[in-house]
PDB file of C-alpha atoms and ligand atoms in Angstrom:
ATOM      1  CA  MET I1119       0.000   0.000   0.000  1.00  0.00           C
ATOM      2  CA  LYS I1120       1.291   3.436  -0.926  1.00  0.00           C
ATOM      3  CA  PHE I1121       1.405   6.224   1.640  1.00  0.00           C
ATOM      4  CA  PHE I1122       0.310   9.758   0.791  1.00  0.00           C
ATOM      5  CA  ILE I1123       0.202  12.543   3.352  1.00  0.00           C
ATOM      6  CA  ASP I1124      -3.026  14.534   3.493  1.00  0.00           C
ATOM      7  CA  THR I1125      -1.900  18.120   4.070  1.00  0.00           C
ATOM      8  CA  ALA I1126      -0.598  21.281   2.389  1.00  0.00           C
ATOM      9  CA  ASN I1127       1.733  21.992   5.337  1.00  0.00           C
ATOM     10  CA  LEU I1128       5.324  21.988   4.047  1.00  0.00           C
ATOM     11  CA  ASP I1129       6.934  21.124   7.419  1.00  0.00           C
ATOM     12  CA  GLN I1130       4.696  18.080   7.843  1.00  0.00           C
ATOM     13  CA  ILE I1131       5.330  16.976   4.256  1.00  0.00           C
ATOM     14  CA  ARG I1132       9.096  17.322   4.820  1.00  0.00           C
ATOM     15  CA  GLU I1133       8.900  15.348   8.085  1.00  0.00           C
ATOM     16  CA  ALA I1134       6.984  12.472   6.434  1.00  0.00           C
ATOM     17  CA  ASN I1135       9.244  12.563   3.377  1.00  0.00           C
ATOM     18  CA  ASP I1136      12.366  12.428   5.566  1.00  0.00           C
ATOM     19  CA  LEU I1137      11.099   9.116   6.951  1.00  0.00           C
ATOM     20  CA  GLY I1138      11.647   7.724   3.451  1.00  0.00           C
ATOM     21  CA  ILE I1139       8.206   6.150   3.202  1.00  0.00           C
ATOM     22  CA  LEU I1140       6.223   8.847   1.399  1.00  0.00           C
ATOM     23  CA  ASP I1141       4.750   8.189  -2.063  1.00  0.00           C
ATOM     24  CA  GLY I1142       2.746  11.366  -2.504  1.00  0.00           C
ATOM     25  CA  VAL I1143       0.590  14.164  -1.142  1.00  0.00           C
ATOM     26  CA  THR I1144      -3.108  15.000  -1.329  1.00  0.00           C
ATOM     27  CA  THR I1145      -4.535  18.451  -0.776  1.00  0.00           C
ATOM     28  CA  ASN I1146      -8.003  19.943  -0.999  1.00  0.00           C
ATOM     29  CA  PRO I1147      -9.296  23.541  -0.827  1.00  0.00           C
ATOM     30  CA  SER I1148      -9.859  23.245   2.944  1.00  0.00           C
ATOM     31  CA  LEU I1149      -6.306  22.010   3.587  1.00  0.00           C
ATOM     32  CA  MET I1150      -4.868  24.797   1.388  1.00  0.00           C
ATOM     33  CA  ALA I1151      -6.985  27.463   3.126  1.00  0.00           C
ATOM     34  CA  LYS I1152      -5.806  26.151   6.531  1.00  0.00           C
ATOM     35  CA  GLU I1153      -2.224  27.021   5.514  1.00  0.00           C
ATOM     36  CA  GLY I1154      -3.205  30.612   4.741  1.00  0.00           C
ATOM     37  CA  VAL I1155      -2.322  30.244   1.056  1.00  0.00           C
ATOM     38  CA  LYS I1156      -4.076  33.011  -0.923  1.00  0.00           C
ATOM     39  CA  GLY I1157      -4.394  33.882  -4.604  1.00  0.00           C
ATOM     40  CA  GLU I1158      -3.294  31.980  -7.703  1.00  0.00           C
ATOM     41  CA  LYS I1159       0.388  32.874  -7.375  1.00  0.00           C
ATOM     42  CA  GLU I1160       0.707  31.513  -3.831  1.00  0.00           C
ATOM     43  CA  ILE I1161      -1.434  28.465  -4.593  1.00  0.00           C
ATOM     44  CA  PHE I1162       0.644  27.480  -7.637  1.00  0.00           C
ATOM     45  CA  GLN I1163       3.871  28.134  -5.732  1.00  0.00           C
ATOM     46  CA  ARG I1164       2.654  25.871  -2.891  1.00  0.00           C
ATOM     47  CA  TYR I1165       2.030  23.021  -5.337  1.00  0.00           C
ATOM     48  CA  ALA I1166       5.449  23.574  -6.906  1.00  0.00           C
ATOM     49  CA  ASP I1167       7.086  23.485  -3.448  1.00  0.00           C
ATOM     50  CA  ILE I1168       5.232  20.285  -2.520  1.00  0.00           C
ATOM     51  CA  CYS I1169       6.329  18.602  -5.788  1.00  0.00           C
ATOM     52  CA  ASP I1170       9.891  19.627  -5.038  1.00  0.00           C
ATOM     53  CA  ILE I1171       9.808  17.940  -1.605  1.00  0.00           C
ATOM     54  CA  VAL I1172       8.251  14.637  -2.740  1.00  0.00           C
ATOM     55  CA  LYS I1173      10.334  14.293  -5.879  1.00  0.00           C
ATOM     56  CA  GLY I1174       8.662  11.860  -8.285  1.00  0.00           C
ATOM     57  CA  GLY I1175       5.615  11.433  -6.014  1.00  0.00           C
ATOM     58  CA  SER I1176       2.008  12.087  -6.941  1.00  0.00           C
ATOM     59  CA  VAL I1177       0.618  15.446  -5.746  1.00  0.00           C
ATOM     60  CA  SER I1178      -3.164  15.824  -5.891  1.00  0.00           C
ATOM     61  CA  ALA I1179      -4.237  19.402  -6.633  1.00  0.00           C
ATOM     62  CA  GLU I1180      -7.993  19.966  -6.497  1.00  0.00           C
ATOM     63  CA  VAL I1181      -9.908  22.243  -8.846  1.00  0.00           C
ATOM     64  CA  PHE I1182     -12.085  24.921  -7.237  1.00  0.00           C
ATOM     65  CA  ALA I1183     -14.554  25.074 -10.145  1.00  0.00           C
ATOM     66  CA  THR I1184     -17.691  22.941 -10.075  1.00  0.00           C
ATOM     67  CA  ASP I1185     -18.650  23.298 -13.766  1.00  0.00           C
ATOM     68  CA  TYR I1186     -17.112  21.262 -16.600  1.00  0.00           C
ATOM     69  CA  GLU I1187     -15.481  24.149 -18.511  1.00  0.00           C
ATOM     70  CA  GLY I1188     -14.095  25.643 -15.305  1.00  0.00           C
ATOM     71  CA  MET I1189     -12.665  22.280 -14.214  1.00  0.00           C
ATOM     72  CA  LEU I1190     -10.944  21.851 -17.596  1.00  0.00           C
ATOM     73  CA  ARG I1191      -9.528  25.380 -17.443  1.00  0.00           C
ATOM     74  CA  GLU I1192      -8.198  24.988 -13.900  1.00  0.00           C
ATOM     75  CA  GLY I1193      -7.079  21.391 -14.387  1.00  0.00           C
ATOM     76  CA  GLU I1194      -4.961  22.322 -17.438  1.00  0.00           C
ATOM     77  CA  VAL I1195      -3.213  25.059 -15.450  1.00  0.00           C
ATOM     78  CA  LEU I1196      -2.623  22.775 -12.449  1.00  0.00           C
ATOM     79  CA  ALA I1197      -1.286  19.944 -14.625  1.00  0.00           C
ATOM     80  CA  ALA I1198       1.164  22.374 -16.258  1.00  0.00           C
ATOM     81  CA  ILE I1199       2.799  23.204 -12.891  1.00  0.00           C
ATOM     82  CA  ASN I1200       4.654  19.889 -12.711  1.00  0.00           C
ATOM     83  CA  PRO I1201       4.244  16.389 -14.253  1.00  0.00           C
ATOM     84  CA  GLN I1202       3.806  15.092 -10.687  1.00  0.00           C
ATOM     85  CA  ILE I1203       0.460  16.880 -10.398  1.00  0.00           C
ATOM     86  CA  THR I1204      -2.647  14.702 -10.282  1.00  0.00           C
ATOM     87  CA  VAL I1205      -5.757  16.740 -11.101  1.00  0.00           C
ATOM     88  CA  LYS I1206      -8.318  16.184  -8.343  1.00  0.00           C
ATOM     89  CA  LEU I1207     -11.933  16.394  -9.462  1.00  0.00           C
ATOM     90  CA  PRO I1208     -15.209  15.928  -7.554  1.00  0.00           C
ATOM     91  CA  CYS I1209     -17.407  12.907  -8.236  1.00  0.00           C
ATOM     92  CA  THR I1210     -20.228  14.845  -9.895  1.00  0.00           C
ATOM     93  CA  LYS I1211     -21.649  14.677 -13.430  1.00  0.00           C
ATOM     94  CA  ASP I1212     -19.309  17.445 -14.622  1.00  0.00           C
ATOM     95  CA  GLY I1213     -16.456  15.987 -12.563  1.00  0.00           C
ATOM     96  CA  ILE I1214     -16.786  12.563 -14.213  1.00  0.00           C
ATOM     97  CA  LYS I1215     -16.805  14.216 -17.665  1.00  0.00           C
ATOM     98  CA  ALA I1216     -13.659  16.106 -16.663  1.00  0.00           C
ATOM     99  CA  VAL I1217     -12.019  12.875 -15.422  1.00  0.00           C
ATOM    100  CA  LYS I1218     -12.720  11.364 -18.860  1.00  0.00           C
ATOM    101  CA  TYR I1219     -11.267  14.445 -20.598  1.00  0.00           C
ATOM    102  CA  PHE I1220      -8.032  14.428 -18.602  1.00  0.00           C
ATOM    103  CA  SER I1221      -7.563  10.646 -18.584  1.00  0.00           C
ATOM    104  CA  SER I1222      -7.958  10.607 -22.386  1.00  0.00           C
ATOM    105  CA  LYS I1223      -5.135  13.160 -22.544  1.00  0.00           C
ATOM    106  CA  GLY I1224      -2.908  11.055 -20.271  1.00  0.00           C
ATOM    107  CA  VAL I1225      -3.193  13.443 -17.306  1.00  0.00           C
ATOM    108  CA  ALA I1226      -3.423  11.685 -13.916  1.00  0.00           C
ATOM    109  CA  THR I1227      -6.713  12.229 -12.066  1.00  0.00           C
ATOM    110  CA  ASN I1228      -8.038  11.679  -8.563  1.00  0.00           C
ATOM    111  CA  CYS I1229     -11.829  11.466  -8.356  1.00  0.00           C
ATOM    112  CA  THR I1230     -12.713  12.765  -4.895  1.00  0.00           C
ATOM    113  CA  LEU I1231     -15.710  12.942  -2.544  1.00  0.00           C
ATOM    114  CA  VAL I1232     -16.638   9.330  -3.236  1.00  0.00           C
ATOM    115  CA  PHE I1233     -19.152   7.782  -0.841  1.00  0.00           C
ATOM    116  CA  SER I1234     -20.561   4.801  -2.769  1.00  0.00           C
ATOM    117  CA  VAL I1235     -19.527   1.894  -4.996  1.00  0.00           C
ATOM    118  CA  GLY I1236     -21.635   3.403  -7.797  1.00  0.00           C
ATOM    119  CA  GLN I1237     -19.637   6.642  -7.741  1.00  0.00           C
ATOM    120  CA  ALA I1238     -16.379   4.656  -7.725  1.00  0.00           C
ATOM    121  CA  LEU I1239     -17.590   2.633 -10.719  1.00  0.00           C
ATOM    122  CA  LEU I1240     -18.274   5.782 -12.779  1.00  0.00           C
ATOM    123  CA  ALA I1241     -14.855   7.194 -11.861  1.00  0.00           C
ATOM    124  CA  ALA I1242     -13.163   3.945 -12.927  1.00  0.00           C
ATOM    125  CA  LYS I1243     -15.101   3.800 -16.202  1.00  0.00           C
ATOM    126  CA  ALA I1244     -14.072   7.398 -16.919  1.00  0.00           C
ATOM    127  CA  GLY I1245     -10.448   6.292 -16.499  1.00  0.00           C
ATOM    128  CA  ALA I1246      -9.554   7.889 -13.146  1.00  0.00           C
ATOM    129  CA  THR I1247      -6.056   7.112 -11.897  1.00  0.00           C
ATOM    130  CA  TYR I1248      -7.301   7.197  -8.296  1.00  0.00           C
ATOM    131  CA  VAL I1249     -10.712   7.084  -6.681  1.00  0.00           C
ATOM    132  CA  SER I1250     -10.985   8.538  -3.176  1.00  0.00           C
ATOM    133  CA  PRO I1251     -13.572   7.015  -0.820  1.00  0.00           C
ATOM    134  CA  PHE I1252     -13.828   9.164   2.346  1.00  0.00           C
ATOM    135  CA  VAL I1253     -13.491   6.763   5.268  1.00  0.00           C
ATOM    136  CA  GLY I1254     -13.717   9.156   8.234  1.00  0.00           C
ATOM    137  CA  ARG I1255     -16.643  11.170   6.902  1.00  0.00           C
ATOM    138  CA  LEU I1256     -18.671   7.959   6.452  1.00  0.00           C
ATOM    139  CA  ASP I1257     -17.769   6.807   9.971  1.00  0.00           C
ATOM    140  CA  ASP I1258     -18.899  10.253  11.197  1.00  0.00           C
ATOM    141  CA  ILE I1259     -22.447   9.459  10.054  1.00  0.00           C
ATOM    142  CA  CYS I1260     -22.433   5.906  11.486  1.00  0.00           C
ATOM    143  CA  SER I1261     -21.698   4.355   8.105  1.00  0.00           C
ATOM    144  CA  ASP I1262     -18.850   1.922   7.375  1.00  0.00           C
ATOM    145  CA  GLY I1263     -15.979   3.809   5.728  1.00  0.00           C
ATOM    146  CA  VAL I1264     -13.524   0.915   5.624  1.00  0.00           C
ATOM    147  CA  GLY I1265     -16.344  -1.374   4.416  1.00  0.00           C
ATOM    148  CA  LEU I1266     -16.764   0.919   1.392  1.00  0.00           C
ATOM    149  CA  VAL I1267     -13.018   0.730   0.651  1.00  0.00           C
ATOM    150  CA  ALA I1268     -13.222  -3.097   0.781  1.00  0.00           C
ATOM    151  CA  ASP I1269     -16.308  -3.129  -1.498  1.00  0.00           C
ATOM    152  CA  ILE I1270     -14.650  -0.889  -4.110  1.00  0.00           C
ATOM    153  CA  VAL I1271     -11.435  -2.964  -4.031  1.00  0.00           C
ATOM    154  CA  SER I1272     -13.467  -6.155  -4.525  1.00  0.00           C
ATOM    155  CA  VAL I1273     -15.449  -4.737  -7.477  1.00  0.00           C
ATOM    156  CA  PHE I1274     -12.339  -3.287  -9.164  1.00  0.00           C
ATOM    157  CA  ARG I1275     -10.501  -6.634  -8.805  1.00  0.00           C
ATOM    158  CA  THR I1276     -13.478  -8.630 -10.100  1.00  0.00           C
ATOM    159  CA  TYR I1277     -13.808  -6.470 -13.222  1.00  0.00           C
ATOM    160  CA  GLY I1278     -10.121  -5.654 -13.673  1.00  0.00           C
ATOM    161  CA  TYR I1279     -10.403  -1.864 -13.370  1.00  0.00           C
ATOM    162  CA  LYS I1280      -6.948  -0.259 -13.224  1.00  0.00           C
ATOM    163  CA  THR I1281      -8.116   2.685 -11.074  1.00  0.00           C
ATOM    164  CA  GLN I1282      -6.309   2.692  -7.723  1.00  0.00           C
ATOM    165  CA  VAL I1283      -8.371   2.844  -4.538  1.00  0.00           C
ATOM    166  CA  LEU I1284      -7.072   5.756  -2.476  1.00  0.00           C
ATOM    167  CA  ALA I1285      -8.497   5.607   1.051  1.00  0.00           C
ATOM    168  CA  ALA I1286      -9.041   9.246   2.094  1.00  0.00           C
ATOM    169  CA  SER I1287     -10.386  11.033   5.152  1.00  0.00           C
ATOM    170  CA  ILE I1288      -8.216   8.817   7.339  1.00  0.00           C
ATOM    171  CA  ARG I1289      -8.495  10.069  10.898  1.00  0.00           C
ATOM    172  CA  HIS I1290      -6.253   7.769  12.953  1.00  0.00           C
ATOM    173  CA  THR I1291      -3.709   4.980  12.880  1.00  0.00           C
ATOM    174  CA  GLN I1292      -6.218   2.117  13.157  1.00  0.00           C
ATOM    175  CA  HIS I1293      -7.917   3.377   9.972  1.00  0.00           C
ATOM    176  CA  ILE I1294      -4.596   2.833   8.145  1.00  0.00           C
ATOM    177  CA  ILE I1295      -4.341  -0.773   9.332  1.00  0.00           C
ATOM    178  CA  GLU I1296      -7.977  -1.470   8.449  1.00  0.00           C
ATOM    179  CA  CYS I1297      -7.535   0.006   4.949  1.00  0.00           C
ATOM    180  CA  LEU I1298      -4.406  -2.125   4.529  1.00  0.00           C
ATOM    181  CA  HIS I1299      -6.442  -5.262   5.312  1.00  0.00           C
ATOM    182  CA  ALA I1300      -9.235  -4.036   3.003  1.00  0.00           C
ATOM    183  CA  GLY I1301      -6.743  -4.001   0.114  1.00  0.00           C
ATOM    184  CA  ALA I1302      -6.526  -0.232  -0.505  1.00  0.00           C
ATOM    185  CA  ASP I1303      -3.833   0.679  -3.042  1.00  0.00           C
ATOM    186  CA  VAL I1304      -3.097   3.970  -1.278  1.00  0.00           C
ATOM    187  CA  ALA I1305      -3.972   5.599   2.037  1.00  0.00           C
ATOM    188  CA  THR I1306      -3.697   9.358   2.429  1.00  0.00           C
ATOM    189  CA  CYS I1307      -3.175  10.159   6.065  1.00  0.00           C
ATOM    190  CA  PRO I1308      -2.459  12.938   8.525  1.00  0.00           C
ATOM    191  CA  LEU I1309       1.142  12.900   9.827  1.00  0.00           C
ATOM    192  CA  SER I1310      -0.059  11.949  13.328  1.00  0.00           C
ATOM    193  CA  ALA I1311      -1.721   8.772  11.995  1.00  0.00           C
ATOM    194  CA  ILE I1312       1.458   7.767  10.119  1.00  0.00           C
ATOM    195  CA  LEU I1313       3.675   8.366  13.159  1.00  0.00           C
ATOM    196  CA  GLY I1314       1.173   6.426  15.283  1.00  0.00           C
ATOM    197  CA  LEU I1315       2.218   3.275  13.393  1.00  0.00           C
ATOM    198  CA  LEU I1316       5.530   3.455  15.249  1.00  0.00           C
ATOM    199  CA  ASN I1317       3.984   3.349  18.717  1.00  0.00           C
ATOM    200  CA  HIS I1318       4.381   0.223  20.804  1.00  0.00           C
ATOM    201  CA  PRO I1319       5.043   0.126  24.553  1.00  0.00           C
ATOM    202  CA  LEU I1320       7.153  -3.038  24.202  1.00  0.00           C
ATOM    203  CA  THR I1321       9.427  -1.207  21.741  1.00  0.00           C
ATOM    204  CA  ASP I1322       9.897   1.616  24.276  1.00  0.00           C
ATOM    205  CA  LYS I1323      10.414  -0.831  27.161  1.00  0.00           C
ATOM    206  CA  GLY I1324      12.818  -3.021  25.160  1.00  0.00           C
ATOM    207  CA  LEU I1325      14.848  -0.038  23.982  1.00  0.00           C
ATOM    208  CA  ALA I1326      15.129   1.331  27.531  1.00  0.00           C
ATOM    209  CA  THR I1327      16.553  -2.040  28.678  1.00  0.00           C
ATOM    210  CA  PHE I1328      19.018  -2.173  25.760  1.00  0.00           C
ATOM    211  CA  VAL I1329      20.194   1.386  26.476  1.00  0.00           C
ATOM    212  CA  LYS I1330      20.672   0.531  30.192  1.00  0.00           C
ATOM    213  CA  ASP I1331      22.605  -2.676  29.391  1.00  0.00           C
ATOM    214  CA  ALA I1332      24.700  -0.916  26.745  1.00  0.00           C
ATOM    215  CA  GLU I1333      25.744   1.576  29.471  1.00  0.00           C
ATOM    216  CA  LYS I1334      27.130  -1.322  31.572  1.00  0.00           C
ATOM    217  CA  MET I1335      29.603  -2.142  28.808  1.00  0.00           C
ATOM    218  CA  LYS I1336      31.119   1.328  28.499  1.00  0.00           C
TER     219      LYS I1336
HETATM  220  C1  E4P O1549      -8.108  13.855   0.578  1.00  0.00           C
HETATM  221  O1  E4P O1549      -7.997  13.528  -0.551  1.00  0.00           O
HETATM  222  C2  E4P O1549      -9.386  14.293   1.171  1.00  0.00           C
HETATM  223  O2  E4P O1549      -9.750  15.535   0.650  1.00  0.00           O
HETATM  224  C3  E4P O1549      -9.261  14.338   2.663  1.00  0.00           C
HETATM  225  O3  E4P O1549      -8.699  13.097   3.074  1.00  0.00           O
HETATM  226  C4  E4P O1549     -10.533  14.640   3.412  1.00  0.00           C
HETATM  227  O4  E4P O1549     -10.296  14.452   4.787  1.00  0.00           O
HETATM  228  P1  E4P O1549     -11.312  14.973   5.915  1.00  0.00           P
HETATM  229  O5  E4P O1549     -12.574  14.212   5.815  1.00  0.00           O
HETATM  230  O6  E4P O1549     -10.585  14.685   7.208  1.00  0.00           O
HETATM  231  O7  E4P O1549     -11.517  16.445   5.676  1.00  0.00           O
END
């Protein structure tokens, strides 16, 4: 399973990248706004900076437009920033048409805001590179986010769709493990959830003993 980090914060992206396990980054308008990025110049510069940190990795940049023509206009500009850019488009009627447009041109796409197998199917048929089911937001409404990831993976494998299942809206470390077992191709996670994978009290206890015993030999 590939690891993407779900943020537009450069320090967090650097920290995850320095671990040597990062395959890409996802952003959305809310994550960009949280960083105080304003205006086209700053937005484009932020994407360029992110691409520079995760060299060779996929960087999802989401369009702000909700109409087909607007999505094409914005998507073309975003894709021109760097070949690493994946154009992120919402799973709406216009969004699916835009996914088809960009995939036909060989531009990588991430179809976002996916909450059902039916939406994932349309994204795959339109040729999306990634489809993003939102795990945490489904859990928030007492639905089964990881169950949806597993269902999409099963359908894509049965029918041989090439679209990668990108588990999004990951809220904590256990979500990562559950998406791993569900067969997700990618999980995009907050830094805290990635670092949480390292936590084990027996590792801490064992290391403390080794450090103490190593002292005896000095
Ligand atoms: C990433 O592609 C999604 O936009 C993001 O994971 C949504 O996460 P949230 O539900 O925590 O806002």
